[in-house]
XYZ file of C-alpha atoms in Angstrom:
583
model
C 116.040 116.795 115.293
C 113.418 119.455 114.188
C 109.894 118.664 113.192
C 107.655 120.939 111.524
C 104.983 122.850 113.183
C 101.835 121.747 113.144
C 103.298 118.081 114.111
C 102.973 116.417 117.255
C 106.380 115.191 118.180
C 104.969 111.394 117.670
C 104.321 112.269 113.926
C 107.771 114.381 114.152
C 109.517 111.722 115.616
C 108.094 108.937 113.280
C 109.549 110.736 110.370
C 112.848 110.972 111.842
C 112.544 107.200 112.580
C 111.192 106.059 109.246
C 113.603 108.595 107.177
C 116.745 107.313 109.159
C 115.615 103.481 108.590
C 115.512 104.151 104.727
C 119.030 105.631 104.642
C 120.292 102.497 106.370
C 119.233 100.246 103.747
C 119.394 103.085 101.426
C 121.806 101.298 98.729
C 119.215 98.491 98.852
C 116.390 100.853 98.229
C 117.970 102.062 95.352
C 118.407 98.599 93.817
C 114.917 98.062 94.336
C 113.553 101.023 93.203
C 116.196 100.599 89.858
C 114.827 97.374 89.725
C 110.909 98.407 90.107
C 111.405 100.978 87.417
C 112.975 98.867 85.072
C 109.913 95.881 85.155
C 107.868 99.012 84.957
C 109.915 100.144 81.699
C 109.634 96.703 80.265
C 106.186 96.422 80.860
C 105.350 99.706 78.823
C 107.555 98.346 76.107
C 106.123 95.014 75.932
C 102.330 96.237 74.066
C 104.327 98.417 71.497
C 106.034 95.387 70.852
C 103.012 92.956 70.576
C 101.607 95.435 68.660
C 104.556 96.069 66.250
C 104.753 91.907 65.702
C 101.196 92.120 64.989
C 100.666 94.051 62.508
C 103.901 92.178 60.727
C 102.498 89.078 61.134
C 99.297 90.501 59.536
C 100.656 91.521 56.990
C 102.738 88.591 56.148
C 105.912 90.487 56.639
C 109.377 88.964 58.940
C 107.770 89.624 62.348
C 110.388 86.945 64.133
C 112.877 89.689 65.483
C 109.821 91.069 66.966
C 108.685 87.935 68.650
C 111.530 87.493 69.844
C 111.427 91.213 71.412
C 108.381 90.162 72.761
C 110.134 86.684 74.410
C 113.013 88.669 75.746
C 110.637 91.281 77.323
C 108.685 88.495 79.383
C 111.846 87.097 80.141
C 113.107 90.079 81.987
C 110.300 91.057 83.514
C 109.919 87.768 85.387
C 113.701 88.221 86.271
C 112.752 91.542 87.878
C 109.622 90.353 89.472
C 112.368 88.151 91.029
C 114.699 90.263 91.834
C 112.047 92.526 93.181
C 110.675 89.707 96.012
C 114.512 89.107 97.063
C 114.989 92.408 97.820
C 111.900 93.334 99.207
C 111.893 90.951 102.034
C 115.426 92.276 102.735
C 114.691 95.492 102.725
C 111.431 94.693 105.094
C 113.713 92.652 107.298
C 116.839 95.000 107.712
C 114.564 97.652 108.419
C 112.538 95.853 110.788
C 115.247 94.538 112.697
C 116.523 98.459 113.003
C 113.450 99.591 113.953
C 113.513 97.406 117.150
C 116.726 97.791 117.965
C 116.344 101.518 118.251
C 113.538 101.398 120.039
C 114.347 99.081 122.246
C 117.811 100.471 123.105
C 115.217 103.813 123.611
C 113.101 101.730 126.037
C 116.215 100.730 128.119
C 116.958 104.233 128.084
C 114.329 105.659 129.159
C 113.687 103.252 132.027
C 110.760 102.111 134.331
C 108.654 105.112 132.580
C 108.344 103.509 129.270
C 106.600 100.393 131.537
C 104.781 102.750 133.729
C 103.708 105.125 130.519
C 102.670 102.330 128.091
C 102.141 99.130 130.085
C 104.482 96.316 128.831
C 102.014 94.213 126.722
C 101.710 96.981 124.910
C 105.299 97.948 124.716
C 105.468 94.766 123.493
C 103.257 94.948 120.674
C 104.454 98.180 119.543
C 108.106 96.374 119.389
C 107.178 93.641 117.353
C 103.727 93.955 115.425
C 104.374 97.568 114.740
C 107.979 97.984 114.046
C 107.180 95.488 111.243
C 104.468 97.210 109.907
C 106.732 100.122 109.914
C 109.975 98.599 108.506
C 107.547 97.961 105.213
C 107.606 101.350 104.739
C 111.545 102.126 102.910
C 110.484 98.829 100.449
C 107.146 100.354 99.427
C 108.293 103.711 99.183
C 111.186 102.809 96.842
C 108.549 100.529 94.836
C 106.219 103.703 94.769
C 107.853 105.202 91.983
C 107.567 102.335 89.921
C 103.979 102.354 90.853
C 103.213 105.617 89.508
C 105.016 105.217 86.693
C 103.088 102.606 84.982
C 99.763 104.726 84.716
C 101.949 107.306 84.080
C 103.670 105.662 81.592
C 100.762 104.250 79.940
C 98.693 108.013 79.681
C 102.279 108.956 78.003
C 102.385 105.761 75.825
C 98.581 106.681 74.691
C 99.454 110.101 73.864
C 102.247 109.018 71.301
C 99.983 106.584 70.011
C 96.878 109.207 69.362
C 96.616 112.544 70.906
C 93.146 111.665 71.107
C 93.895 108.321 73.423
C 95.164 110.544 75.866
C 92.809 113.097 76.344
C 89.611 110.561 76.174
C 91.542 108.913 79.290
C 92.414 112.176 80.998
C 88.928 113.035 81.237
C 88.306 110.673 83.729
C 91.528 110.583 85.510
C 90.252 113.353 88.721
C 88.030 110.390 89.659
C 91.079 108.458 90.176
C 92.851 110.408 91.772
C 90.125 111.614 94.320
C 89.641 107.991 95.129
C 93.349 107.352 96.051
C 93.173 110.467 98.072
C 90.508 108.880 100.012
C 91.181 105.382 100.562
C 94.960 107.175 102.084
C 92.776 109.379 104.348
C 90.511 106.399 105.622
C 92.822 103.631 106.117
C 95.282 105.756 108.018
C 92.489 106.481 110.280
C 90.872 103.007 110.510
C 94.604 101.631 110.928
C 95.100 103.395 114.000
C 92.289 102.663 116.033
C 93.124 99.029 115.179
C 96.414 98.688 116.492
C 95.536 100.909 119.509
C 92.738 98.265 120.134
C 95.908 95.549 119.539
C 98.249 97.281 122.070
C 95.079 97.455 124.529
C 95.011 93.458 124.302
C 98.535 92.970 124.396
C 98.719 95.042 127.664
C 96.068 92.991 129.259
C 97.357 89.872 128.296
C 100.807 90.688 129.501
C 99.250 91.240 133.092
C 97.034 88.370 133.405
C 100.004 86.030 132.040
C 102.189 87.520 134.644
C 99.311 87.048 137.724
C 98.692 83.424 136.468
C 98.940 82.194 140.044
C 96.948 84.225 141.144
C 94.020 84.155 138.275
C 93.887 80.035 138.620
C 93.587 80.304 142.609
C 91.101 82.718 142.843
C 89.368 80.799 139.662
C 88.339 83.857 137.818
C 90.281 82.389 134.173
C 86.564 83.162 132.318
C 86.687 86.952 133.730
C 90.007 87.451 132.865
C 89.747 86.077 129.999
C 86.540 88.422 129.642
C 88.502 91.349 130.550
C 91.575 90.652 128.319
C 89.419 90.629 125.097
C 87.205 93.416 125.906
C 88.593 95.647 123.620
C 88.399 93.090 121.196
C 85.071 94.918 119.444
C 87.092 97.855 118.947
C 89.394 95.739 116.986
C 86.926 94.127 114.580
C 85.139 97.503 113.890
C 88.362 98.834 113.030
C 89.917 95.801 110.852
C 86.129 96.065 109.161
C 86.069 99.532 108.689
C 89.367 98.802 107.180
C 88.244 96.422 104.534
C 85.415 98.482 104.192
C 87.913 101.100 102.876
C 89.751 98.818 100.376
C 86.559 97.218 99.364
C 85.011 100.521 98.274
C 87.707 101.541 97.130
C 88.417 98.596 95.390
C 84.463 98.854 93.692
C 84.628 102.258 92.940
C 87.677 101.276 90.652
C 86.497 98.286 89.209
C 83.421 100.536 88.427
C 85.433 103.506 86.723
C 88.771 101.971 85.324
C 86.554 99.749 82.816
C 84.788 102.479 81.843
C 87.908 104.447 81.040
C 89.150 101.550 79.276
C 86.433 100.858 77.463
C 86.653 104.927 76.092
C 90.187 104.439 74.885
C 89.246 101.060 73.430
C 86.205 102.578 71.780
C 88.345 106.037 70.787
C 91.208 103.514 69.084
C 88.660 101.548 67.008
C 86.860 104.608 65.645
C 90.707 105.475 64.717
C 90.884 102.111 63.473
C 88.004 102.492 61.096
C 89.207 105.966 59.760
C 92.710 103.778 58.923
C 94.373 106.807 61.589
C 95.431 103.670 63.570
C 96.583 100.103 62.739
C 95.341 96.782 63.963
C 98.353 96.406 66.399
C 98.567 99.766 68.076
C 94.847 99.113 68.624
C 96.126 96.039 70.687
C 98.653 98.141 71.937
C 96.105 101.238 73.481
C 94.205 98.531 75.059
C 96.962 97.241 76.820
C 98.154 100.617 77.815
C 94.534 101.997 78.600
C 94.797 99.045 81.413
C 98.366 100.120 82.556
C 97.243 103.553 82.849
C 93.792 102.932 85.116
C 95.953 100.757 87.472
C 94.516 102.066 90.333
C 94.144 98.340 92.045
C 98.369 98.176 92.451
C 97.741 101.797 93.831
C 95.396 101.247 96.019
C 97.223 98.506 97.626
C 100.543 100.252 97.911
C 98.409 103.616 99.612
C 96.671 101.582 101.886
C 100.168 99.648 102.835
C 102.069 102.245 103.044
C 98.768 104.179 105.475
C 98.846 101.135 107.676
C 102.608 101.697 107.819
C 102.510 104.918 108.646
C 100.493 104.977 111.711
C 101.822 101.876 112.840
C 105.598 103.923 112.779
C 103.665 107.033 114.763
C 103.250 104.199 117.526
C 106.934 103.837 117.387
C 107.070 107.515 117.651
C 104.820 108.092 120.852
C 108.095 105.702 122.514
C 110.567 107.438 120.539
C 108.725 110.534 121.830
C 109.650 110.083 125.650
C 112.535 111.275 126.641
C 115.780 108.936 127.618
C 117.706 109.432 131.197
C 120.388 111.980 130.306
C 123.625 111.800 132.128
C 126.575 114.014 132.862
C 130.211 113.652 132.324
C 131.753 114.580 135.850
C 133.767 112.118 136.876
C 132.667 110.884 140.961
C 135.841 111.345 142.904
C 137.174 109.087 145.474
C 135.006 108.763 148.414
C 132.816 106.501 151.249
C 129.867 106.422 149.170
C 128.037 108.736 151.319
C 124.632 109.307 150.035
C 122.342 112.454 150.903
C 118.570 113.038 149.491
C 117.799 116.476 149.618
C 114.327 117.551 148.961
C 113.003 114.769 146.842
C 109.605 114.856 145.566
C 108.317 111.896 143.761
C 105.281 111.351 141.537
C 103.564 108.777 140.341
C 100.390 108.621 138.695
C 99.652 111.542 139.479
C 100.188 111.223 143.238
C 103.266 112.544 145.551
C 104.412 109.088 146.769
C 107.936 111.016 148.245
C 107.360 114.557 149.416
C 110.506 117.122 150.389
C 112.773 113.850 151.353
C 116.057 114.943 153.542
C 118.177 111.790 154.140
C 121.711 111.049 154.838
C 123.299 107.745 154.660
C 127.147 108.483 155.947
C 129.582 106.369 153.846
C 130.341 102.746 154.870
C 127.027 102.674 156.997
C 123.853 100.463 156.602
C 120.857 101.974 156.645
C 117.777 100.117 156.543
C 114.087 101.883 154.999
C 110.839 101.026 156.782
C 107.786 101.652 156.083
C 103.851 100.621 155.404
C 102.794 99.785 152.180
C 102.841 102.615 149.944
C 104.986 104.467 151.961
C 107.415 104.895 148.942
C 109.990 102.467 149.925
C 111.224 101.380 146.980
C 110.511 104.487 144.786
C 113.200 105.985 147.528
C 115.520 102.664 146.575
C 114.825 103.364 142.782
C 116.154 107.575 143.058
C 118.750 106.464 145.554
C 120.546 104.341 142.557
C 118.718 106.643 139.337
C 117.119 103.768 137.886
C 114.074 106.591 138.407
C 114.346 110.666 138.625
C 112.499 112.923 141.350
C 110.216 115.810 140.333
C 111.892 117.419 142.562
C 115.025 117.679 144.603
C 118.181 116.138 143.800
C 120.241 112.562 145.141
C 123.840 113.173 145.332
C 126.910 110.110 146.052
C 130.122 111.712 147.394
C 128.566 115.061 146.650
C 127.966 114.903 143.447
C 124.458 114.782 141.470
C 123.512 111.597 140.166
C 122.426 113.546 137.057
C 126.041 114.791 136.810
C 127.504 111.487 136.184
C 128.651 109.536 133.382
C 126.526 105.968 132.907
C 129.186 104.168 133.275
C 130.162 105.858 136.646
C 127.160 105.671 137.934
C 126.525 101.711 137.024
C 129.887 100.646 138.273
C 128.963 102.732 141.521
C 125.881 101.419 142.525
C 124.639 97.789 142.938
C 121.520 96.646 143.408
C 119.420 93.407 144.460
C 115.778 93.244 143.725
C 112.731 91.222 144.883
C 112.442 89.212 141.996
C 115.777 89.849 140.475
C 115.761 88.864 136.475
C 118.258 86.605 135.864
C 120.080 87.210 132.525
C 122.942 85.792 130.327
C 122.265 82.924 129.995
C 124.069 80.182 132.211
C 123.932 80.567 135.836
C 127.536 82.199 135.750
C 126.592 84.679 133.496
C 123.682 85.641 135.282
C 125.625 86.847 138.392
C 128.072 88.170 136.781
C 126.085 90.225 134.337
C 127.236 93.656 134.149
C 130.516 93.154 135.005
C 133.404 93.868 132.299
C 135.645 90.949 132.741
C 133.646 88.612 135.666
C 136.652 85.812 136.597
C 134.923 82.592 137.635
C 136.905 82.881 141.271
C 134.789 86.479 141.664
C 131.449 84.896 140.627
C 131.786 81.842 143.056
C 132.849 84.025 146.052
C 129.686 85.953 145.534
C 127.808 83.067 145.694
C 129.304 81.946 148.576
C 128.679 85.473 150.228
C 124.771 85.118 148.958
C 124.675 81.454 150.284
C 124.489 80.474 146.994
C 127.394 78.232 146.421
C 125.799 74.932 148.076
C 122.374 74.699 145.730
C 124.411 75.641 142.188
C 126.803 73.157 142.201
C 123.742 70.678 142.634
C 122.467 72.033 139.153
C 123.047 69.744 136.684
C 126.063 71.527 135.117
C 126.898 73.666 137.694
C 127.545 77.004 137.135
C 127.561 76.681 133.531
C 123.838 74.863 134.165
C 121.146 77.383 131.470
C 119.342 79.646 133.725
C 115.892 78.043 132.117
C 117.071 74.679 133.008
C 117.894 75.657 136.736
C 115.121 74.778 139.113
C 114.882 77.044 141.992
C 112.447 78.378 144.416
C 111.816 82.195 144.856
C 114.495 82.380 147.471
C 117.413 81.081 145.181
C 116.439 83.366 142.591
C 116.972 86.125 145.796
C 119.814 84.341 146.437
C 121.540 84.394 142.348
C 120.421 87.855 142.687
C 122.234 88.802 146.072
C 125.345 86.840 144.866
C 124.878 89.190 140.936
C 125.031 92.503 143.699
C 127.871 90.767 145.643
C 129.723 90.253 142.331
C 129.127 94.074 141.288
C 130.835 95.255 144.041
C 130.745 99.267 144.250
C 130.311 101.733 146.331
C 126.852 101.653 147.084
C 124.829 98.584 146.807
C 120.585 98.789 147.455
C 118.625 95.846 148.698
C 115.182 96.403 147.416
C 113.089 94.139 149.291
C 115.705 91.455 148.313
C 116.087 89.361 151.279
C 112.069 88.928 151.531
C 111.584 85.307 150.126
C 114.479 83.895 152.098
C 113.971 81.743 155.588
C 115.110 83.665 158.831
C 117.878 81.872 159.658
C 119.263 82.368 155.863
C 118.755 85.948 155.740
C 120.284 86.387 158.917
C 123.865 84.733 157.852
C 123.176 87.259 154.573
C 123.045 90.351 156.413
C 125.518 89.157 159.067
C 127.738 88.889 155.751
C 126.648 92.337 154.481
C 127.859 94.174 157.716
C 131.139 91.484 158.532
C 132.713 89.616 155.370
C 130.455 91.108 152.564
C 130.780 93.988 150.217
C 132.057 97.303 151.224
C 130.635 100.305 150.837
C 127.328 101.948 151.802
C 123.913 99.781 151.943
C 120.914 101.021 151.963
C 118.389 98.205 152.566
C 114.574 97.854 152.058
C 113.132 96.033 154.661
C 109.992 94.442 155.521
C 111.324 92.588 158.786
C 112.155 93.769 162.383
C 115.047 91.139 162.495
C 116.499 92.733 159.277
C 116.157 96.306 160.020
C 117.858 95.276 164.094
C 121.160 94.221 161.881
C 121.383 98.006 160.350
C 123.157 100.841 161.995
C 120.274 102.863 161.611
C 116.503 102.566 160.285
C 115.007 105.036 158.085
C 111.048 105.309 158.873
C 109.065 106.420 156.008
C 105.680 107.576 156.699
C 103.460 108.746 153.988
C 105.862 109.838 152.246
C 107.688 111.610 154.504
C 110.853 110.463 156.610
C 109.610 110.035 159.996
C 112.260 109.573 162.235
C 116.014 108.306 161.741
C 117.485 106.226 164.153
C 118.721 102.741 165.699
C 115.954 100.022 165.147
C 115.732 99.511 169.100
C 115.249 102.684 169.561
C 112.520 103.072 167.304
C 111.199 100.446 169.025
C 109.918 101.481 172.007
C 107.008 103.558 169.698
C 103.643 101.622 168.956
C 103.624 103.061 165.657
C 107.094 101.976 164.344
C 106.017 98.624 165.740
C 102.797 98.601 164.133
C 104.918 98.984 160.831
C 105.786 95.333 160.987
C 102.537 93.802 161.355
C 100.261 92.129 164.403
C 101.919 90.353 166.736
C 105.242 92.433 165.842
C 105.472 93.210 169.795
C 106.096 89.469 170.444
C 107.796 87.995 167.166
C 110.497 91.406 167.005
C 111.347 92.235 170.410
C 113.944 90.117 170.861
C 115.157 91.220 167.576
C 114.655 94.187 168.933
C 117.100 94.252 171.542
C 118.873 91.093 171.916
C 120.129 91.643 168.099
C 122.182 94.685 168.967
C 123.562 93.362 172.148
């Protein structure tokens, strides 16, 4: 893709986007613009004709072939009016439904950035309001031409009615066009601003929906509400400025196309009295002195197709970030040993990992420890490339992760997550999402593995029980997700905090079923718990971003610090999982 110059790649990028979603309903475009042309045809013929039966009918000659011209003229054009609505709505629709899909395939592609980049209200706003804002853009373009051909077409009809007609029109015709110039120039402007304010909202919303809980036990609903509508000043001044724009725009014409009428009008009856013109092509300069100063259909199709266009610039600020790239060598046969050398992580402009050196031999459990902040799960996110370092590189079996395929990498790594989202559906689909051909025998025995078995078949239809419909606490929704990572199988599979909502004694049978009957295969787990990091063959400590110290969790132990890791009163709630756990 190449994008001229002096264009940001947004504004480069938008093009592409905008260009591409034309082509695809390109035959339809055609028809419509065909269509548009031809009710803009008819409409230029239909005066001439008036005028033609006119001046038959005044002079008491056989005008009826004429009228019926005239009949057969409105007749088609409200035929193409028709035609015009069906397709324009399809047009708008295909190209709407194009624009998302592409951009959200992009989103997906580019990850946890997009989120962290653009906030996911606003991501959301973008995908929908937006990207149907923009898919207006192929229909209006196509009509465009239609659009300009009417005044146009009338100037052109004036001039082979009177030379004179013409020329009294053309006088005032820069007017016209420096007010379409403007109302382009404003509304693109005012347009943006407003649906930044929009995507502003949308973000905040997103976030206070998501902390609900949390907002209605802390009873601050009026301040959130407060701050989720703050930028909604910015919004009205905008939409105002907006119909400010049209509105001017919109009296400025009304204030010169009348005038310009009124010239032709007052041109044709001075021709009229001089016998250089005839009663009906009087009629028929008036009618064409209005198609010509149709600035009001222009106006609307400018400021449409302005809105449009900064709402597909939006689009192009996502299109704009780069998607994970990925390799084609193939990842040989191997342990799944993984080894972090050197990673650097940033986020927000802060080095949450800094120079990482880890080694997780093949077939081993390793579990990551840390405070708050440490980078725990930044270290879980590199460790499977769901996120890239800054620095450094993460290799499996000695290759890069950047080296391999997608689908290598996917079918390699598993992962469980905190609050896993369960998709597909049914409660079958969910954990066995990602999988190729998932056999109802492999779903169930994850389950089973994830303790997961027992509580499903309670739903009301089982397995095949809608995930919506399934009621379930936070640490079946662990569980469904454990038994989805179970089901994936691989040679590395990453616990992200995953066993953190479950009761002791049921994450103990888990990770007993990680190291004995579970998976096999590396794990690396993120852990929170002295009982679960005492089950792994080794703890990772992650201090400030920085690996600490490497070794077995009783071990570890013995230092104040590492036990300070897991909280007050970790001395007496851990040490037996300290020690007894390994004996």
């Amino acid at each position: 893709m190449t994008t001229r110059g002096d264009d940001d790649p947004a504004t480069g990028h938008a093009r592409v986007l905008l260009r591409t979603a034309t082509r695809y309903s390109g035959a339809r475009c055609a028809a419509l613009c065909l269509f548009s042309t031809a009710a803009t045809g008819a409409g230029l013929l239909l005066p001439a004709a008036l005028g033609r039966a006119l001046d038959l009918l005044l002079a008491q000659a056989p005008a009826t072939r004429w009228v019926l011209y005239c009949a057969a003229l409105v007749l088609l054009l409200a035929l193409l009016d028709a035609a015009q609505t069906v397709l324009t709505g399809t047009v708008d629709a295909r190209s709407t439904a194009w624009l998302r899909r592409r951009l959200t395939g992009h989103v997906l592609g580019v990850g946890p950035r997009a989120a962290d980049r653009f906030g996911s209200g606003d991501l959301v706003a973008r995908l929908v309001g937006n990207a149907a804002e923009a898919g207006t853009t192929p229909a209006a373009r196509a009509a465009l031409l239609a659009a300009l051909a009417g005044p146009l077409g009338g100037v052109v009809a004036l001039g082979l009615i009177d030379w004179r007609l013409a020329a009294v029109f053309l006088a005032g015709a820069p007017v016209l066009t420096f007010l379409l110039r403007a109302v382009a120039r404003d509304t693109t402007q005012s347009a943006t601003r407003y649906q930044a304010a929009q995507g502003r909202i949308a973000a905040a919303l997103a976030e206070a929906v998501e902390g609900f809980c949390t907002v209605r036990a802390a009873g601050t609903e009026g301040r959130e509400t407060a701050r989720v509508l703050r930028p909604l000043p910015g919004l009205s001044e905008a939409g105002h400025r907006m119909w400010r724009v049209q509105g001017r725009a919109a009296a400025q014409a009304v204030a010169v196309a009348p005038l310009l009428q009124l010239g032709v009008v007052a041109a044709a009856g001075v021709l009229l009295t001089r016998d250089l013109l005839s009663v009906g092509e009087v009629l028929a300069a008036s009618r064409y002195a209005v198609l010509a100063t149709g600035v009001g259909v222009l106006v609307g199709r400018l400021a449409g197709l302005a809105r449009a266009r900064a709402a597909a610039r939006r689009l192009g600020e996502v299109r704009a970030e780069p998607a994970t790239a990925f390799g084609a060598r193939r990842l040989p046969d191997g342990p799944g040993r993984l080894e972090l050398r050197g990673v650097t992580a940033r986020r927000g402009g802060r080095t949450v990992l800094d120079g990482v050196d880890l080694v997780v031999p093949g077939g081993t459990t390793l579990a990551v420890v840390g405070r708050s902040g440490s980078g725990k799960s930044l270290l879980a996110a590199l460790a499977g490339r769901l996120a890239d370092p800054d620095a450094g590189e993460v290799l499996l079996d000695g290759v890069p992760l950047r080296e391999l395929p997608h689908d290598d990498l996917r079918r390699a790594v598993g992962y469980a997550f905190a609050r896993p989202a369960l998709l597909g559906g049914t409660v079958e689909r969910a954990i066995g999402l990602g999988l190729a051909s998932p056999s109802p025998d492999r779903v169930r025995a994850a389950a089973r593995t994830a303790l997961a078995d027992d509580f499903v078949r309670r739903l009301p239809d089982g397995y095949d029980t809608a995930v919506a419909d399934a009621p379930r606490s936070g640490g079946e929704s662990q569980r469904l997700g454990l038994a989805r990572a179970f089901a994936h199988g691989g040679r590395l599979l990453i616990l992200d905090d995953a066993l953190s909502s479950l009761d002791t004694v049921t994450e103990r049978h888990i990770t007993d079923a990680l190291l004995g009957d579970g998976p096999a295969g590396t794990r690396l787990l993120v852990a929170h718990r002295g009982a679960t990091a005492a089950c792994a063959d080794a703890v990772a400590w992650l201090d400030q971003g920085r690996v600490r110290a490497v070794g077995r969790h009783e071990e570890l132990w013995r230092l104040a610090e590492y036990r300070a890791v897991f909280g007050e009163g970790a001395d007496s709630a851990y040490a037996g999982a300290g020690s007894g756990a390994e004996a």
